[in-house]
């Protein structure tokens, strides 16, 4: 049986706002099936999917609970993928976009629950979901991709950002390891951890409104807004999805949209 050439699956976390919501909207095209995972169901996507002739599936999940086997998004995803015929989609893509910035303060003052949530959402959940995705699509015949939304802060240290920086650094390195795993497999997945640049989202609002006494870089983030250096979420989503569509996606496995490519 041949693979359907016009049907594509996209699985996206953190689709309720910001760039994630913009990506979800832009992925709603004829022949696309889009599965979103977020704590609240994103508004407006159902009507957009109907108008576009796309299939939309929305799960309300808390990725911080993915370690709990009774509420495991990754186990649910694996089971959901197992029920899909291996030839149904020409491609399947997992986009790990969700992330959490805990209260901005030095590690010595941080609350343990905030630290655990940031690491679970930003690193543990992407690893568990990626494992479920790759296992659940192991025998699929279409192209498979994993796009991990990283950050420049995974590659540059910043005071009062230990958990977020550590999660993104871990995301980058787990992607490098994953690329080695998949390169050795028949029809292995193409994988990339991509920094999307600075985007005008709630995260930026959180950073520039922080207490400068606890967050020394607060003024620098304020200047990004003042100087018009923040990308609109819709524009950032287009750039990221264009990168996903590149024929050389995954080479290199850790990249930045601000780095010129040939």
CSV table of C-alpha atoms in Angstrom, one decimal:
chain,number,residue,atom,x,y,z
A,1,UNK,CA,0.0,0.0,0.0
A,2,UNK,CA,1.4,3.4,-1.0
A,3,UNK,CA,1.6,6.4,1.4
A,4,UNK,CA,-1.0,9.1,0.9
A,5,UNK,CA,0.8,12.1,-0.5
A,6,UNK,CA,-1.6,14.9,0.5
A,7,UNK,CA,-2.2,14.2,4.2
A,8,UNK,CA,0.2,15.4,6.9
A,9,UNK,CA,0.0,15.2,10.7
A,10,UNK,CA,1.3,17.9,13.1
A,11,UNK,CA,1.4,17.5,16.8
A,12,UNK,CA,2.0,20.8,18.7
A,13,UNK,CA,2.3,21.6,22.4
A,14,UNK,CA,1.7,25.1,23.9
A,15,UNK,CA,-0.8,26.1,21.3
A,16,UNK,CA,-3.0,28.2,23.4
A,17,UNK,CA,-1.2,31.5,23.0
A,18,UNK,CA,1.8,33.3,21.5
A,19,UNK,CA,3.8,31.7,18.7
A,20,UNK,CA,2.3,28.3,19.4
A,21,UNK,CA,-1.2,29.6,18.7
A,22,UNK,CA,0.0,31.3,15.6
A,23,UNK,CA,1.7,28.1,14.4
A,24,UNK,CA,-1.5,26.1,15.0
A,25,UNK,CA,-3.5,28.5,12.9
A,26,UNK,CA,-1.0,28.5,10.1
A,27,UNK,CA,-0.8,24.7,10.1
A,28,UNK,CA,-4.6,24.4,9.5
A,29,UNK,CA,-4.6,23.8,5.8
A,30,UNK,CA,-6.4,21.3,3.6
A,31,UNK,CA,-5.1,17.8,4.1
A,32,UNK,CA,-3.5,18.6,7.5
A,33,UNK,CA,-4.4,17.0,10.8
A,34,UNK,CA,-3.3,19.1,13.7
A,35,UNK,CA,-3.3,17.8,17.3
A,36,UNK,CA,-2.8,20.5,19.9
A,37,UNK,CA,-1.8,19.8,23.5
A,38,UNK,CA,-2.2,22.7,26.0
A,39,UNK,CA,-3.6,23.4,29.4
A,40,UNK,CA,-6.6,25.2,27.9
A,41,UNK,CA,-8.2,24.6,24.6
A,42,UNK,CA,-7.1,27.4,22.2
A,43,UNK,CA,-9.9,29.7,21.1
A,44,UNK,CA,-10.7,30.3,17.5
A,45,UNK,CA,-8.9,27.3,16.0
A,46,UNK,CA,-12.0,25.1,15.5
A,47,UNK,CA,-13.7,27.6,13.3
A,48,UNK,CA,-10.5,28.2,11.4
A,49,UNK,CA,-10.0,24.4,10.9
A,50,UNK,CA,-13.6,24.0,9.5
A,51,UNK,CA,-13.1,26.9,7.1
A,52,UNK,CA,-9.7,25.6,5.9
A,53,UNK,CA,-10.9,22.0,5.5
A,54,UNK,CA,-8.4,20.7,8.0
A,55,UNK,CA,-8.8,18.2,10.8
A,56,UNK,CA,-8.2,19.6,14.3
A,57,UNK,CA,-7.9,17.5,17.5
A,58,UNK,CA,-7.5,19.4,20.8
A,59,UNK,CA,-6.4,17.9,24.1
A,60,UNK,CA,-6.5,19.8,27.3
A,61,UNK,CA,-3.4,18.5,29.3
A,62,UNK,CA,-1.0,19.8,31.9
A,63,UNK,CA,2.5,18.8,30.7
A,64,UNK,CA,3.8,19.3,34.2
A,65,UNK,CA,1.8,16.2,35.1
A,66,UNK,CA,3.3,14.0,32.4
A,67,UNK,CA,5.4,12.1,35.0
A,68,UNK,CA,2.1,10.9,36.5
A,69,UNK,CA,1.1,7.7,34.8
A,70,UNK,CA,-2.5,8.3,35.6
A,71,UNK,CA,-2.5,11.6,33.6
A,72,UNK,CA,0.2,10.9,31.1
A,73,UNK,CA,0.0,12.9,27.9
A,74,UNK,CA,2.9,10.9,26.4
A,75,UNK,CA,1.1,7.5,27.0
A,76,UNK,CA,-2.1,8.9,25.6
A,77,UNK,CA,-0.2,10.1,22.5
A,78,UNK,CA,1.5,6.8,22.0
A,79,UNK,CA,-1.9,5.0,22.1
A,80,UNK,CA,-3.4,7.5,19.8
A,81,UNK,CA,-0.7,7.0,17.2
A,82,UNK,CA,-0.9,3.3,17.5
A,83,UNK,CA,-4.5,3.5,16.2
A,84,UNK,CA,-3.5,5.2,13.0
A,85,UNK,CA,-2.6,3.2,9.9
A,86,UNK,CA,1.1,3.5,9.1
A,87,UNK,CA,0.4,4.6,5.5
A,88,UNK,CA,-2.2,7.3,6.3
A,89,UNK,CA,0.1,10.3,6.4
A,90,UNK,CA,2.9,11.4,4.0
A,91,UNK,CA,4.6,13.0,7.0
A,92,UNK,CA,4.3,13.3,10.8
A,93,UNK,CA,5.8,16.1,12.8
A,94,UNK,CA,6.0,16.7,16.5
A,95,UNK,CA,6.6,20.4,17.6
A,96,UNK,CA,7.6,20.7,21.2
A,97,UNK,CA,6.8,24.4,21.8
A,98,UNK,CA,5.5,24.6,25.4
A,99,UNK,CA,7.7,26.2,28.0
A,100,UNK,CA,7.5,27.8,31.4
A,101,UNK,CA,9.5,30.7,32.9
A,102,UNK,CA,9.3,30.5,36.7
A,103,UNK,CA,9.4,33.6,38.9
A,104,UNK,CA,12.6,35.5,38.2
A,105,UNK,CA,15.0,35.2,41.1
A,106,UNK,CA,18.3,33.7,42.1
A,107,UNK,CA,18.2,29.9,42.5
A,108,UNK,CA,18.9,30.2,46.2
A,109,UNK,CA,15.5,32.0,46.6
A,110,UNK,CA,13.5,29.8,44.2
A,111,UNK,CA,10.5,27.7,45.2
A,112,UNK,CA,11.1,24.0,44.5
A,113,UNK,CA,7.6,23.6,43.0
A,114,UNK,CA,8.3,26.4,40.4
A,115,UNK,CA,11.7,24.8,39.5
A,116,UNK,CA,10.1,21.4,39.0
A,117,UNK,CA,7.3,22.8,36.9
A,118,UNK,CA,9.8,24.6,34.6
A,119,UNK,CA,11.9,21.5,34.1
A,120,UNK,CA,9.0,19.2,33.7
A,121,UNK,CA,7.3,21.3,31.0
A,122,UNK,CA,10.5,22.5,29.4
A,123,UNK,CA,12.6,19.4,29.3
A,124,UNK,CA,10.9,16.3,30.7
A,125,UNK,CA,7.7,16.6,28.7
A,126,UNK,CA,9.4,17.1,25.4
A,127,UNK,CA,11.6,14.0,26.0
A,128,UNK,CA,8.6,11.9,27.0
A,129,UNK,CA,6.5,13.1,24.1
A,130,UNK,CA,9.3,12.6,21.6
A,131,UNK,CA,9.9,9.1,22.8
A,132,UNK,CA,6.2,8.4,22.5
A,133,UNK,CA,6.0,10.0,19.0
A,134,UNK,CA,9.0,8.1,17.7
A,135,UNK,CA,7.9,4.8,19.2
A,136,UNK,CA,4.3,5.2,18.1
A,137,UNK,CA,5.4,6.0,14.5
A,138,UNK,CA,8.2,3.5,14.4
A,139,UNK,CA,6.7,1.6,11.5
A,140,UNK,CA,5.2,4.5,9.6
A,141,UNK,CA,6.4,4.9,6.1
A,142,UNK,CA,6.1,8.7,5.7
A,143,UNK,CA,8.7,11.3,6.7
A,144,UNK,CA,9.0,12.1,10.4
A,145,UNK,CA,10.3,15.2,12.0
A,146,UNK,CA,10.7,16.5,15.6
A,147,UNK,CA,11.1,20.3,16.0
A,148,UNK,CA,12.0,21.4,19.5
A,149,UNK,CA,11.5,25.1,20.1
A,150,UNK,CA,14.6,26.2,21.9
A,151,UNK,CA,16.0,29.6,22.9
A,152,UNK,CA,19.1,31.7,22.9
A,153,UNK,CA,19.0,31.4,26.7
A,154,UNK,CA,19.8,27.7,26.2
A,155,UNK,CA,23.1,28.8,24.8
A,156,UNK,CA,23.8,31.9,26.9
A,157,UNK,CA,23.6,32.0,30.7
A,158,UNK,CA,21.5,34.7,32.4
A,159,UNK,CA,21.1,35.5,36.1
A,160,UNK,CA,17.8,34.5,37.8
A,161,UNK,CA,16.9,32.2,34.9
A,162,UNK,CA,18.5,29.0,36.0
A,163,UNK,CA,15.6,26.7,35.4
A,164,UNK,CA,14.6,28.1,32.0
A,165,UNK,CA,18.2,28.2,30.8
A,166,UNK,CA,18.8,24.7,32.0
A,167,UNK,CA,15.7,23.3,30.4
A,168,UNK,CA,16.5,24.9,27.0
A,169,UNK,CA,20.2,23.8,27.2
A,170,UNK,CA,19.0,20.3,28.0
A,171,UNK,CA,16.6,20.4,25.1
A,172,UNK,CA,19.4,21.3,22.8
A,173,UNK,CA,21.7,18.5,23.9
A,174,UNK,CA,18.9,15.9,24.0
A,175,UNK,CA,18.2,16.9,20.4
A,176,UNK,CA,21.9,16.3,19.4
A,177,UNK,CA,21.7,12.9,21.0
A,178,UNK,CA,18.4,12.2,19.3
A,179,UNK,CA,19.8,13.1,15.9
A,180,UNK,CA,22.6,10.5,16.3
A,181,UNK,CA,20.0,7.9,17.3
A,182,UNK,CA,17.7,8.6,14.4
A,183,UNK,CA,20.6,8.8,11.8
A,184,UNK,CA,21.3,5.2,12.4
A,185,UNK,CA,17.7,4.1,11.7
A,186,UNK,CA,15.9,3.3,8.5
A,187,UNK,CA,13.6,6.2,7.8
A,188,UNK,CA,14.9,7.9,10.9
A,189,UNK,CA,13.3,11.2,12.0
A,190,UNK,CA,14.9,14.5,11.2
A,191,UNK,CA,15.3,16.5,14.4
A,192,UNK,CA,16.2,20.1,15.2
A,193,UNK,CA,16.2,22.3,18.3
A,194,UNK,CA,15.5,25.8,16.9
A,195,UNK,CA,15.8,29.2,18.6
A,196,UNK,CA,13.1,31.4,17.1
A,197,UNK,CA,14.4,34.8,18.0
A,198,UNK,CA,12.8,37.3,20.4
A,199,UNK,CA,9.1,37.4,20.1
A,200,UNK,CA,6.4,39.8,21.5
A,201,UNK,CA,4.7,37.3,23.7
A,202,UNK,CA,3.5,37.1,27.4
A,203,UNK,CA,7.0,35.8,28.2
A,204,UNK,CA,8.6,39.0,27.1
A,205,UNK,CA,6.0,41.0,29.1
A,206,UNK,CA,7.0,38.9,32.1
A,207,UNK,CA,10.7,39.5,31.6
A,208,UNK,CA,10.5,43.3,31.2
A,209,UNK,CA,8.1,43.8,34.1
A,210,UNK,CA,10.2,41.8,36.5
A,211,UNK,CA,11.8,43.3,39.6
A,212,UNK,CA,15.2,44.6,38.5
A,213,UNK,CA,16.6,43.9,41.9
A,214,UNK,CA,16.0,40.2,41.3
A,215,UNK,CA,16.6,40.2,37.5
A,216,UNK,CA,19.6,42.2,36.4
A,217,UNK,CA,18.8,42.0,32.7
A,218,UNK,CA,15.3,43.5,33.1
A,219,UNK,CA,16.2,46.8,31.4
A,220,UNK,CA,17.7,45.0,28.4
A,221,UNK,CA,14.4,43.3,27.8
A,222,UNK,CA,12.5,46.6,28.1
A,223,UNK,CA,14.8,48.0,25.4
A,224,UNK,CA,13.9,45.2,23.0
A,225,UNK,CA,10.2,46.4,23.2
A,226,UNK,CA,11.1,50.1,23.1
A,227,UNK,CA,13.4,49.7,20.1
A,228,UNK,CA,10.9,47.5,18.1
A,229,UNK,CA,13.1,44.5,18.1
A,230,UNK,CA,10.4,41.9,19.0
A,231,UNK,CA,8.9,39.8,16.2
A,232,UNK,CA,5.1,39.5,16.1
A,233,UNK,CA,4.0,35.9,16.9
A,234,UNK,CA,2.5,35.5,13.4
A,235,UNK,CA,5.7,36.5,11.7
A,236,UNK,CA,7.8,34.3,14.0
A,237,UNK,CA,5.5,31.3,13.3
A,238,UNK,CA,5.9,31.8,9.6
A,239,UNK,CA,9.7,31.8,9.9
A,240,UNK,CA,9.8,28.7,12.1
A,241,UNK,CA,7.4,26.8,9.9
A,242,UNK,CA,9.4,27.8,6.8
A,243,UNK,CA,12.5,26.4,8.6
A,244,UNK,CA,10.6,23.2,9.3
A,245,UNK,CA,9.9,22.8,5.6
A,246,UNK,CA,13.5,23.3,4.5
A,247,UNK,CA,15.0,20.2,2.7
A,248,UNK,CA,18.0,20.4,5.0
A,249,UNK,CA,15.9,20.5,8.2
A,250,UNK,CA,17.9,18.9,10.9
A,251,UNK,CA,21.3,19.8,9.5
A,252,UNK,CA,22.6,21.0,12.0
A,253,UNK,CA,20.4,19.6,14.7
A,254,UNK,CA,20.7,22.8,16.8
A,255,UNK,CA,20.0,26.0,15.0
A,256,UNK,CA,18.9,29.6,15.3
A,257,UNK,CA,16.6,31.4,12.8
A,258,UNK,CA,18.9,34.5,13.1
A,259,UNK,CA,21.9,32.5,11.7
A,260,UNK,CA,22.1,33.0,7.9
A,261,UNK,CA,21.8,29.8,5.9
A,262,UNK,CA,22.9,29.2,2.3
